[in-house]
Short mmCIF file of N, CA and C in Angstrom, two decimals:
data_model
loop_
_atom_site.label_atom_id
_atom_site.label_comp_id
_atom_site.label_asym_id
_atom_site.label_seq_id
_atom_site.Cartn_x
_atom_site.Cartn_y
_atom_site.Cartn_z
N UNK A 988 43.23 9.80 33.32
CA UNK A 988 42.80 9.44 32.00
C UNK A 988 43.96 9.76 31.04
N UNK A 989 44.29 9.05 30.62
CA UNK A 989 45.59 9.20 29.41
C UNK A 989 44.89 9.72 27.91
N UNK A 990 45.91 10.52 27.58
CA UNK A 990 45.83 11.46 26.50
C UNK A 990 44.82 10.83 25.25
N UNK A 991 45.49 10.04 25.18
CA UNK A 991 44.80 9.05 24.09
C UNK A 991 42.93 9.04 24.28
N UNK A 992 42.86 8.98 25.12
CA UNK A 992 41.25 8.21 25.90
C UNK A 992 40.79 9.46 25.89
N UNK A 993 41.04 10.54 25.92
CA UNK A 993 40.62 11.64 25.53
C UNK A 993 40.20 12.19 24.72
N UNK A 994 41.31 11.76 23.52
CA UNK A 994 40.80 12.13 22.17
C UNK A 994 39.99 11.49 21.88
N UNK A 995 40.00 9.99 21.86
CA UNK A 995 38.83 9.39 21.14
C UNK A 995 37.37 10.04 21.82
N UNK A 996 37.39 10.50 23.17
CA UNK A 996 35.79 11.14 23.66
C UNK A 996 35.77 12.09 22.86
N UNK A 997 36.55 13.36 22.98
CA UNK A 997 36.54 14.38 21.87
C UNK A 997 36.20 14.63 20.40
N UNK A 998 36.47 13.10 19.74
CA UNK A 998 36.25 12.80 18.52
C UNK A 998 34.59 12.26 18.38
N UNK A 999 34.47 11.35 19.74
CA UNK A 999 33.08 10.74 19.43
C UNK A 999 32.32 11.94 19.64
N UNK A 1000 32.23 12.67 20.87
CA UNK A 1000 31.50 14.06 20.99
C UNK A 1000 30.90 14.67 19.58
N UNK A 1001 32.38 14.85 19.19
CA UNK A 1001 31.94 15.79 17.69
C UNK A 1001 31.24 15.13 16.50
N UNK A 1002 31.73 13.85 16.12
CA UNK A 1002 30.84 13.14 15.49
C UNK A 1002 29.22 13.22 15.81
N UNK A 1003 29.18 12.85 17.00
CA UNK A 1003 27.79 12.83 17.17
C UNK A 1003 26.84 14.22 17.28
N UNK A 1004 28.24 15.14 17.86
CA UNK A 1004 27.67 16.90 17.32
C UNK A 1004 27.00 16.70 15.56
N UNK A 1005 27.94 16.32 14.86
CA UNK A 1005 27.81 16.31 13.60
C UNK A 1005 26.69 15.98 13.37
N UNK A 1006 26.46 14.57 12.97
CA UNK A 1006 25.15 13.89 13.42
C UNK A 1006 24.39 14.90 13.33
N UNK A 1007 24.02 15.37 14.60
CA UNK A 1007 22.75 15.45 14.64
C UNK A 1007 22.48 17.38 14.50
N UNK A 1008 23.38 17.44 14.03
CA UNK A 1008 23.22 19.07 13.04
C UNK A 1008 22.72 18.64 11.74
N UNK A 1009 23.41 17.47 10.97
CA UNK A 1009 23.13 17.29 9.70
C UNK A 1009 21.26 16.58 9.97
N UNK A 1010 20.94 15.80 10.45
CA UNK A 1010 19.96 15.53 10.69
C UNK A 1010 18.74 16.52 10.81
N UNK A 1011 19.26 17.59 11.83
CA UNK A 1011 18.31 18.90 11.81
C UNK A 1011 17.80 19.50 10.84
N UNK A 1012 19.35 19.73 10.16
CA UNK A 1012 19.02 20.60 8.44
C UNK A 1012 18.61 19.66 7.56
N UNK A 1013 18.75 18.61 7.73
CA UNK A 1013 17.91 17.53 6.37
C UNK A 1013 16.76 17.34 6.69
N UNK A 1014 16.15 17.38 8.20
CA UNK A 1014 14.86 17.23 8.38
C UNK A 1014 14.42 18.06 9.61
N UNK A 1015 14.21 19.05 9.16
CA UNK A 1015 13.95 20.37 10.18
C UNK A 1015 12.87 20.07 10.91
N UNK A 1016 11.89 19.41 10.74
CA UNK A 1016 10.60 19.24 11.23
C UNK A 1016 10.38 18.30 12.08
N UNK A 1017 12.08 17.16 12.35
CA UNK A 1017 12.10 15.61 13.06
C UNK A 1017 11.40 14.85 11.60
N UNK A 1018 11.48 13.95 11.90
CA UNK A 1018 11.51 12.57 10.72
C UNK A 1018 10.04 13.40 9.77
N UNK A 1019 9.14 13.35 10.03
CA UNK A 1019 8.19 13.87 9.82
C UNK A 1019 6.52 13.14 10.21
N UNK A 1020 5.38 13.46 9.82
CA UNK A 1020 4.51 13.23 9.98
C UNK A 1020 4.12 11.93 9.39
N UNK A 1021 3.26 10.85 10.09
CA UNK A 1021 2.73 10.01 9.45
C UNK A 1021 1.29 9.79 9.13
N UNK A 1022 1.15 8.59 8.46
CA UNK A 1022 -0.53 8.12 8.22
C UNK A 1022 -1.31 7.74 9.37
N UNK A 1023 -2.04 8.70 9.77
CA UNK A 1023 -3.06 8.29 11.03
C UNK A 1023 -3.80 7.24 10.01
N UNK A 1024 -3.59 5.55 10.77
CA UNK A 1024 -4.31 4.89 10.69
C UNK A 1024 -5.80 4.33 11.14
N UNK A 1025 -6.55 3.86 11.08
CA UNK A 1025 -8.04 3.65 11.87
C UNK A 1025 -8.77 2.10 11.00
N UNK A 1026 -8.40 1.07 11.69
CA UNK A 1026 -8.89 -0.09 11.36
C UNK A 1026 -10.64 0.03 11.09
N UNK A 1027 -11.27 -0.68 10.37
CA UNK A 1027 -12.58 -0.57 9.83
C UNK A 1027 -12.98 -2.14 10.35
N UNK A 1028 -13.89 -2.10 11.01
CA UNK A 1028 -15.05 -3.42 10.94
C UNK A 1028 -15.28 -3.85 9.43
N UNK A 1029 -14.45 -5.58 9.75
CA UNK A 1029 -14.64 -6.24 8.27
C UNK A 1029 -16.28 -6.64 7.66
N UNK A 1030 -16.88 -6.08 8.74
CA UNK A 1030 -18.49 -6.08 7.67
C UNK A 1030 -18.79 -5.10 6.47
N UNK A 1031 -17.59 -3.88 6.90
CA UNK A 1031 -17.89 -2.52 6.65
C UNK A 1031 -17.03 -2.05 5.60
N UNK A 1032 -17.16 -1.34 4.29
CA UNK A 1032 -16.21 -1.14 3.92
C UNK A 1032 -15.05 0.02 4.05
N UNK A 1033 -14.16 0.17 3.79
CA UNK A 1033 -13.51 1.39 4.28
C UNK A 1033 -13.87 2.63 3.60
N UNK A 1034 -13.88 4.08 4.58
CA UNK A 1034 -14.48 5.26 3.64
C UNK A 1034 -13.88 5.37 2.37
N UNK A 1035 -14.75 5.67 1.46
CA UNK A 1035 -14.16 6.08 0.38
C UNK A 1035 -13.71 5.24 -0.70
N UNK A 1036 -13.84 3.73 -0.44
CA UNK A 1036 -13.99 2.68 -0.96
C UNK A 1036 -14.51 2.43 -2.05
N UNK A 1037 -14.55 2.63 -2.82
CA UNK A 1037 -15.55 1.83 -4.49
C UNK A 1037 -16.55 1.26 -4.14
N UNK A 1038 -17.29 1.36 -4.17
CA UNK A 1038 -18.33 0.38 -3.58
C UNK A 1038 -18.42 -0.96 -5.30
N UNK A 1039 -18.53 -0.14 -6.05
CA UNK A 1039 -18.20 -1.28 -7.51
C UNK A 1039 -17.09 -2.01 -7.73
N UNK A 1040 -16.18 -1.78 -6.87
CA UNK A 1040 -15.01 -2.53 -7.47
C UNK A 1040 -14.90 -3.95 -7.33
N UNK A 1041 -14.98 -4.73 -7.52
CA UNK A 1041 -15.08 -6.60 -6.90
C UNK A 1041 -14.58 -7.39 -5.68
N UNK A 1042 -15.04 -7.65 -5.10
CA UNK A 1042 -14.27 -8.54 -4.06
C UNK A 1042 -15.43 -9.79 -3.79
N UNK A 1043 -14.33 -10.25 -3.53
CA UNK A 1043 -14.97 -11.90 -3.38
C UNK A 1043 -15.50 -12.32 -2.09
N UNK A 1044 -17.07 -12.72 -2.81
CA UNK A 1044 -18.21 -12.98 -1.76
C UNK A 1044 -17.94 -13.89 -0.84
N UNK A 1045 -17.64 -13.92 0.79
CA UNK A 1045 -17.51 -14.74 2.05
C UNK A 1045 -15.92 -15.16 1.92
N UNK A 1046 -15.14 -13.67 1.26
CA UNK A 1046 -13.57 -13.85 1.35
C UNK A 1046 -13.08 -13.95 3.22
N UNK A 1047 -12.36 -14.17 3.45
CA UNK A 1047 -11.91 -13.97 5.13
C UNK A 1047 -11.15 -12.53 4.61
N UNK A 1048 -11.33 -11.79 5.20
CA UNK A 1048 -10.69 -10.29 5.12
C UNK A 1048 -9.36 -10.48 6.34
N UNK A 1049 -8.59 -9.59 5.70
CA UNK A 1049 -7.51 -9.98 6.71
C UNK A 1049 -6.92 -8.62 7.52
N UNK A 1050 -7.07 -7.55 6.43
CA UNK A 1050 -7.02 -5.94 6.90
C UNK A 1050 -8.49 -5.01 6.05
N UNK A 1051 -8.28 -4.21 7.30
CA UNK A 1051 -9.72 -3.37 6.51
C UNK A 1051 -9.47 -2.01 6.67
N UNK A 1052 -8.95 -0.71 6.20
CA UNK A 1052 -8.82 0.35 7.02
C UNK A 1052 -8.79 1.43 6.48
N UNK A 1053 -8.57 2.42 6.91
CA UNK A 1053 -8.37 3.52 6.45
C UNK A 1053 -7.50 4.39 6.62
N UNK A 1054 -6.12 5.10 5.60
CA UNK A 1054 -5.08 5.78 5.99
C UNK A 1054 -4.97 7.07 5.65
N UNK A 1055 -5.08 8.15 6.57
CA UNK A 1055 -5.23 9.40 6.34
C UNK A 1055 -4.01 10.25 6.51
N UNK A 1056 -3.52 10.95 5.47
CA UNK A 1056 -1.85 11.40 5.47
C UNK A 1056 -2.45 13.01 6.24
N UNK A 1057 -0.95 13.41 6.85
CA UNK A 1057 -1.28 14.81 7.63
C UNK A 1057 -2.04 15.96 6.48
N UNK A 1058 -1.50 15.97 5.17
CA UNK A 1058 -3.01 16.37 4.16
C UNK A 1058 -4.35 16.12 3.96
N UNK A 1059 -4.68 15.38 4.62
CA UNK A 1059 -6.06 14.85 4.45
C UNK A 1059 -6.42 13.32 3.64
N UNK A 1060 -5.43 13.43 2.64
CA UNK A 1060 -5.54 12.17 1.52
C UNK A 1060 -6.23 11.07 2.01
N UNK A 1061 -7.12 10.25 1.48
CA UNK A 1061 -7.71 9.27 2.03
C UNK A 1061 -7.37 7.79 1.49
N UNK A 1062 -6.23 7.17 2.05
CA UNK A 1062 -6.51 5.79 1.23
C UNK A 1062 -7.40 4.61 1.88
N UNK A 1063 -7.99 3.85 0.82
CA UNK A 1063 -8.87 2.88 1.65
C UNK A 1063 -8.83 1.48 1.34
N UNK A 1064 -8.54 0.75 2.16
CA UNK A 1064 -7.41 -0.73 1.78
C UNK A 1064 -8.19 -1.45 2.55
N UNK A 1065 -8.46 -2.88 1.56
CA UNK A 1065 -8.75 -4.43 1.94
C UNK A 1065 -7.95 -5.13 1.66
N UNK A 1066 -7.71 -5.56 2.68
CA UNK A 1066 -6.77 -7.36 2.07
C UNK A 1066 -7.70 -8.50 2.38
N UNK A 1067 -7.72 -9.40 1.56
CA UNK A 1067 -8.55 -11.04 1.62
C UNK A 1067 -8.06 -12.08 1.28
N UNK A 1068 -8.43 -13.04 1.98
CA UNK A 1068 -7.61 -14.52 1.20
C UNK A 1068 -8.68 -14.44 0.59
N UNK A 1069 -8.23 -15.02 -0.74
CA UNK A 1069 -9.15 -15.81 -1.90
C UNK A 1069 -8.97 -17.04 -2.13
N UNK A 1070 -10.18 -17.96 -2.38
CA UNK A 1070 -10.33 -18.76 -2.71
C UNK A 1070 -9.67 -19.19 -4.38
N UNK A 1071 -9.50 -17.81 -4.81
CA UNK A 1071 -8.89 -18.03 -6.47
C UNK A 1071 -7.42 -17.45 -6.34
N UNK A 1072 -6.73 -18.47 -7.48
CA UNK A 1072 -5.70 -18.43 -8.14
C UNK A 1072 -4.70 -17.06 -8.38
N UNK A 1073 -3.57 -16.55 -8.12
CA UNK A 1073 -3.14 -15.07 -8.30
C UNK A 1073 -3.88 -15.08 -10.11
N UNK A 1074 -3.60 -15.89 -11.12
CA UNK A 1074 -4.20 -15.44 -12.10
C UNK A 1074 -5.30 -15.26 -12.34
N UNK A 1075 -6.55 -16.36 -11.70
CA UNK A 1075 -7.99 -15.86 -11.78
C UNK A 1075 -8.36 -14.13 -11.22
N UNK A 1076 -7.85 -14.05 -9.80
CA UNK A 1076 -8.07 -12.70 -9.87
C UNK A 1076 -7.66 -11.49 -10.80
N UNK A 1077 -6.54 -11.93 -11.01
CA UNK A 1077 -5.90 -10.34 -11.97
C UNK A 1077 -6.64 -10.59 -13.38
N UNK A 1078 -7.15 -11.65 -13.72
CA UNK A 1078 -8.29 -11.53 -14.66
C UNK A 1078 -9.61 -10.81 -14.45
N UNK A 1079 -10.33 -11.38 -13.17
CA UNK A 1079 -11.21 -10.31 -12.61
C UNK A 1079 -10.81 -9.09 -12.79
N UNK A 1080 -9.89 -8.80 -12.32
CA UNK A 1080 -9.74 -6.80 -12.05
C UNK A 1080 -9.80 -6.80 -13.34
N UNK A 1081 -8.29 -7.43 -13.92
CA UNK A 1081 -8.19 -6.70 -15.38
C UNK A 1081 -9.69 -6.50 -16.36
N UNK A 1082 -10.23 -7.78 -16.20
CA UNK A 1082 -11.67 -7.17 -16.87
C UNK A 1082 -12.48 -6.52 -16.30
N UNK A 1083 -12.41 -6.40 -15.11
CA UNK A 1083 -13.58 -4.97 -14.25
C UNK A 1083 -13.05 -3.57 -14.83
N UNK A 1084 -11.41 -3.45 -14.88
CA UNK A 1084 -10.99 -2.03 -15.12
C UNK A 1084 -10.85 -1.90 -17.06
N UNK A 1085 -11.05 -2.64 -17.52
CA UNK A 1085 -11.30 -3.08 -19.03
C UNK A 1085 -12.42 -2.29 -19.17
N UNK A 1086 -13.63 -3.04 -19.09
CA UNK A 1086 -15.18 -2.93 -19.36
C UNK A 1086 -16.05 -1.95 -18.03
N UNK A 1087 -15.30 -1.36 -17.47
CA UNK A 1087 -16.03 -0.51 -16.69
C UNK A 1087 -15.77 1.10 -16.72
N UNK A 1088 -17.14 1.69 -17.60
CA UNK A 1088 -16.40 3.27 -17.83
C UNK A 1088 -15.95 3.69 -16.64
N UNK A 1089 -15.09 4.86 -16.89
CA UNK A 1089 -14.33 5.41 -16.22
C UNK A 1089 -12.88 5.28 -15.22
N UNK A 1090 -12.87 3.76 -16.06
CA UNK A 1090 -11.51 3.58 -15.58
C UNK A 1090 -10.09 3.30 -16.38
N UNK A 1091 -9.47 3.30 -16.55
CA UNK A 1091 -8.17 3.35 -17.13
C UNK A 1091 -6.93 2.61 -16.83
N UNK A 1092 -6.69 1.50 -17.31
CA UNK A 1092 -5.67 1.05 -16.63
C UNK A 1092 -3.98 1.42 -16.83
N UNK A 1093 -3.40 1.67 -16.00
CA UNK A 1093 -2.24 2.69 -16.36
C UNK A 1093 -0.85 1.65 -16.08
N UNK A 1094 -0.88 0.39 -15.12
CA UNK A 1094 0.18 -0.33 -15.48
C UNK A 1094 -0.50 -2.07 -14.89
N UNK A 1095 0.24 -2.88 -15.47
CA UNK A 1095 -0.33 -4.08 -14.91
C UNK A 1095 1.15 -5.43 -14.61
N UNK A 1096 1.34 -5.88 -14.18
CA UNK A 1096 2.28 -7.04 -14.40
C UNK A 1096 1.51 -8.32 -13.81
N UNK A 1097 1.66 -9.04 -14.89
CA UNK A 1097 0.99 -9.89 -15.11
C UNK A 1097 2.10 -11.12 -15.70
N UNK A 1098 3.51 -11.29 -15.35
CA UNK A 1098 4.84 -11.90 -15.98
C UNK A 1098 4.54 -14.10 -15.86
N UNK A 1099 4.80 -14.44 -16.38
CA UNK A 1099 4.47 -15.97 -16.44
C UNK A 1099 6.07 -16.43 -15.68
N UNK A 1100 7.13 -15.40 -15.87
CA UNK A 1100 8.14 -15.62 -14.64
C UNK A 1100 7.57 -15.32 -13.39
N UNK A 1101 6.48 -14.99 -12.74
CA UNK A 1101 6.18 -14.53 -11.75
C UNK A 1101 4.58 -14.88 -11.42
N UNK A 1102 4.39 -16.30 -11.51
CA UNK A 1102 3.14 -16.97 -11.75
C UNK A 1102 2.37 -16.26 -10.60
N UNK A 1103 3.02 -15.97 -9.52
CA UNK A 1103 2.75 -16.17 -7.75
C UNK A 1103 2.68 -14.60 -7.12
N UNK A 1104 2.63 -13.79 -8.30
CA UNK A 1104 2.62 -12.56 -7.82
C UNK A 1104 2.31 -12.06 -9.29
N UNK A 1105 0.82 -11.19 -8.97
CA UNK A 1105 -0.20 -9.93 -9.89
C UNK A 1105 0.01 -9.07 -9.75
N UNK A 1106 -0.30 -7.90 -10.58
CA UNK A 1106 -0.82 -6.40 -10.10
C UNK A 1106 -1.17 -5.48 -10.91
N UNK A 1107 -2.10 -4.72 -10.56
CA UNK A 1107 -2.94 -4.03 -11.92
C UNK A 1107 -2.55 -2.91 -11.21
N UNK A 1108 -2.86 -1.40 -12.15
CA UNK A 1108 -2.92 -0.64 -11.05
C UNK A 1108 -3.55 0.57 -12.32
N UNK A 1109 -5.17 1.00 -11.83
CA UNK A 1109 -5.88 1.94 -12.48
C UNK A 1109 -6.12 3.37 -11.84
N UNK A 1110 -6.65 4.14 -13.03
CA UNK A 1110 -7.24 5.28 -12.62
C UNK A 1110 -8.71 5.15 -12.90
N UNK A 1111 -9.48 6.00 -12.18
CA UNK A 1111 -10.66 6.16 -12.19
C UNK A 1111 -11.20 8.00 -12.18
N UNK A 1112 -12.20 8.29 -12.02
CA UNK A 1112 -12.35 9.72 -12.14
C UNK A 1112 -12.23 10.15 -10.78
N UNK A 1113 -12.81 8.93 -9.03
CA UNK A 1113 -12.52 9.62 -8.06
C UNK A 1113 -11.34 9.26 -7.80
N UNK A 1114 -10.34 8.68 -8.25
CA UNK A 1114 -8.93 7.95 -7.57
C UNK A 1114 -8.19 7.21 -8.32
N UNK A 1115 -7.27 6.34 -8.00
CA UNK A 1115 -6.01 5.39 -8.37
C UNK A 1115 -6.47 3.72 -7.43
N UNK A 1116 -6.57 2.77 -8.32
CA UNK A 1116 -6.26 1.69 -7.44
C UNK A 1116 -5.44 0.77 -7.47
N UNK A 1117 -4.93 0.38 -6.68
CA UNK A 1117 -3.97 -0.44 -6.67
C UNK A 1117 -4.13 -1.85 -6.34
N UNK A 1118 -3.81 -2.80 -7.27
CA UNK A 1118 -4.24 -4.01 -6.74
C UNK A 1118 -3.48 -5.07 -6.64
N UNK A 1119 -2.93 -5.88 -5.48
CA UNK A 1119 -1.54 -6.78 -5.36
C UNK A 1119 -2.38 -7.69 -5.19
N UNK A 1120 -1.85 -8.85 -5.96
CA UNK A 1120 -2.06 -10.27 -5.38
C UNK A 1120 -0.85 -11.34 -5.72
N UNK A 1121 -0.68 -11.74 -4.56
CA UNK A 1121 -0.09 -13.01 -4.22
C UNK A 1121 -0.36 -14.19 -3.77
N UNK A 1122 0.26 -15.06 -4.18
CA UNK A 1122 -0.04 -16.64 -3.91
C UNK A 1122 -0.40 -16.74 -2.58
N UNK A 1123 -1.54 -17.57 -2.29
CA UNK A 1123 -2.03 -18.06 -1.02
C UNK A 1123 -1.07 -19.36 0.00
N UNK A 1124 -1.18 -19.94 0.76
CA UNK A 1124 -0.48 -20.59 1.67
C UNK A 1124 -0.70 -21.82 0.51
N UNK A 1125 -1.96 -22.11 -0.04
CA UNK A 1125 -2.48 -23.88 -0.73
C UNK A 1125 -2.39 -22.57 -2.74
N UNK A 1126 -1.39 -23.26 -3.54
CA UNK A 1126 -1.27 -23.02 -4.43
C UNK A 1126 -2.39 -22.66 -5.23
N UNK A 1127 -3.88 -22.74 -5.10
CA UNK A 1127 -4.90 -22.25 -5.47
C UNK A 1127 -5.62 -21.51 -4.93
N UNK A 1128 -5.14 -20.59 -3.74
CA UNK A 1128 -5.64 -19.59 -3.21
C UNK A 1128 -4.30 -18.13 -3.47
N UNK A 1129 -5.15 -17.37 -3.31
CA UNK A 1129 -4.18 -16.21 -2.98
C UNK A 1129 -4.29 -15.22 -2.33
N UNK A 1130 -3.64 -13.75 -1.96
CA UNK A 1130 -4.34 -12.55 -0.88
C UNK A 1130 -4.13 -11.64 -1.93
N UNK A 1131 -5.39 -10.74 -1.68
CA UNK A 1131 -5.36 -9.98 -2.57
C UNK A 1131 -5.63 -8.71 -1.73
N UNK A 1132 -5.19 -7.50 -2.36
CA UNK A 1132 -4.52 -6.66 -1.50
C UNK A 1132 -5.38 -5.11 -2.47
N UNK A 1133 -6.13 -4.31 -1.90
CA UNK A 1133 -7.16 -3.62 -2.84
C UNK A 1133 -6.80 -2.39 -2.03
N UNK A 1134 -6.33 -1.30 -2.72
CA UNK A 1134 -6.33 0.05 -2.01
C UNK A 1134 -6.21 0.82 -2.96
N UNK A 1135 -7.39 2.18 -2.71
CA UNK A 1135 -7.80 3.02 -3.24
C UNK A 1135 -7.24 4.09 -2.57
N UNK A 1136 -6.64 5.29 -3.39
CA UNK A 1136 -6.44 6.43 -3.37
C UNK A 1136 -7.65 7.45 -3.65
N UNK A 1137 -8.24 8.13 -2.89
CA UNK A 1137 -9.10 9.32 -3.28
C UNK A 1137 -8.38 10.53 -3.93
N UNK A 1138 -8.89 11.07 -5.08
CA UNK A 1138 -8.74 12.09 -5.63
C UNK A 1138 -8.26 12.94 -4.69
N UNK A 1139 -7.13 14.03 -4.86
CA UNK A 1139 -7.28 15.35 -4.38
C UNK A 1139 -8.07 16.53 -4.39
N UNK A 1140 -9.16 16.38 -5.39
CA UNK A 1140 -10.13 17.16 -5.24
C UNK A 1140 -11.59 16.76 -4.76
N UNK A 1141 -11.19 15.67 -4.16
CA UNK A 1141 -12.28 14.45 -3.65
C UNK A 1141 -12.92 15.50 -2.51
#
């Protein structure tokens, strides 16, 4: 093996020593913990769910579930095609989280540069919701994307 071909092993060695020292001390624990997921029967809604919040009657649901962080946190997420428009819905929410005590709406985009993409996003007294919608496959449908955060003192 010639001198040369040596060093470069020697060099890659240590690099990759490097590596994965710095890796250790930036994340002592390995990458870390994730969201134990658990899909929900689309008859059913996910725990912890709003039961008031709106969704559209004989939507095709597309995800239903529930995501539980290594804290406990509970989020609880529907996605649906809709039969309505990205703007008909974010009218819905926006007036559900409008006219319904206890909720608060804390940001919304709603841009006329961005006909094809909604999003509200409220507080409530048990949680945060978040609500995405985007344009459907046929320009008068869209998916709308509903996930609730439970309180930490939930």
């Amino acid at each position: 093996m010639k001198r040369s071909e040596i060093i470069i092993i020697v060099i890659g060695v240590l690099v990759l020593v490097s590596l994965a020292w710095i890796a250790a001390v930036k994340y002592p624990g390995g990458v870390g913990a994730v969201n134990r997921i658990t899909e929900i029967e689309k008859e059913n809604l996910p725990q912890q769910f709003p039961v008031d919040v709106p969704l559209e009657s004989g939507a095709s649901v597309i995800r239903n579930y529930n995501a539980v962080s290594p804290e406990g946190r509970v989020q609880a997420t529907r996605v649906f095609e809709s039969l309505r428009s990205p703007q008909s819905n974010f009218d819905i929410y926006k007036k559900y989280f409008t006219q319904t005590s206890g909720w608060k709406i804390l940001y919304e985009l709603n841009s006329g540069t961005q006909p094809f993409y909604k999003a509200i996003f409220a507080r409530g007294n048990d949680g945060v919701v978040n609500v995405t919608i985007r344009g459907g496959n046929d320009p008068l449908t869209s998916v709308v994307d509903v996930s609730f955060l439970a309180a930490e003192n939930r």
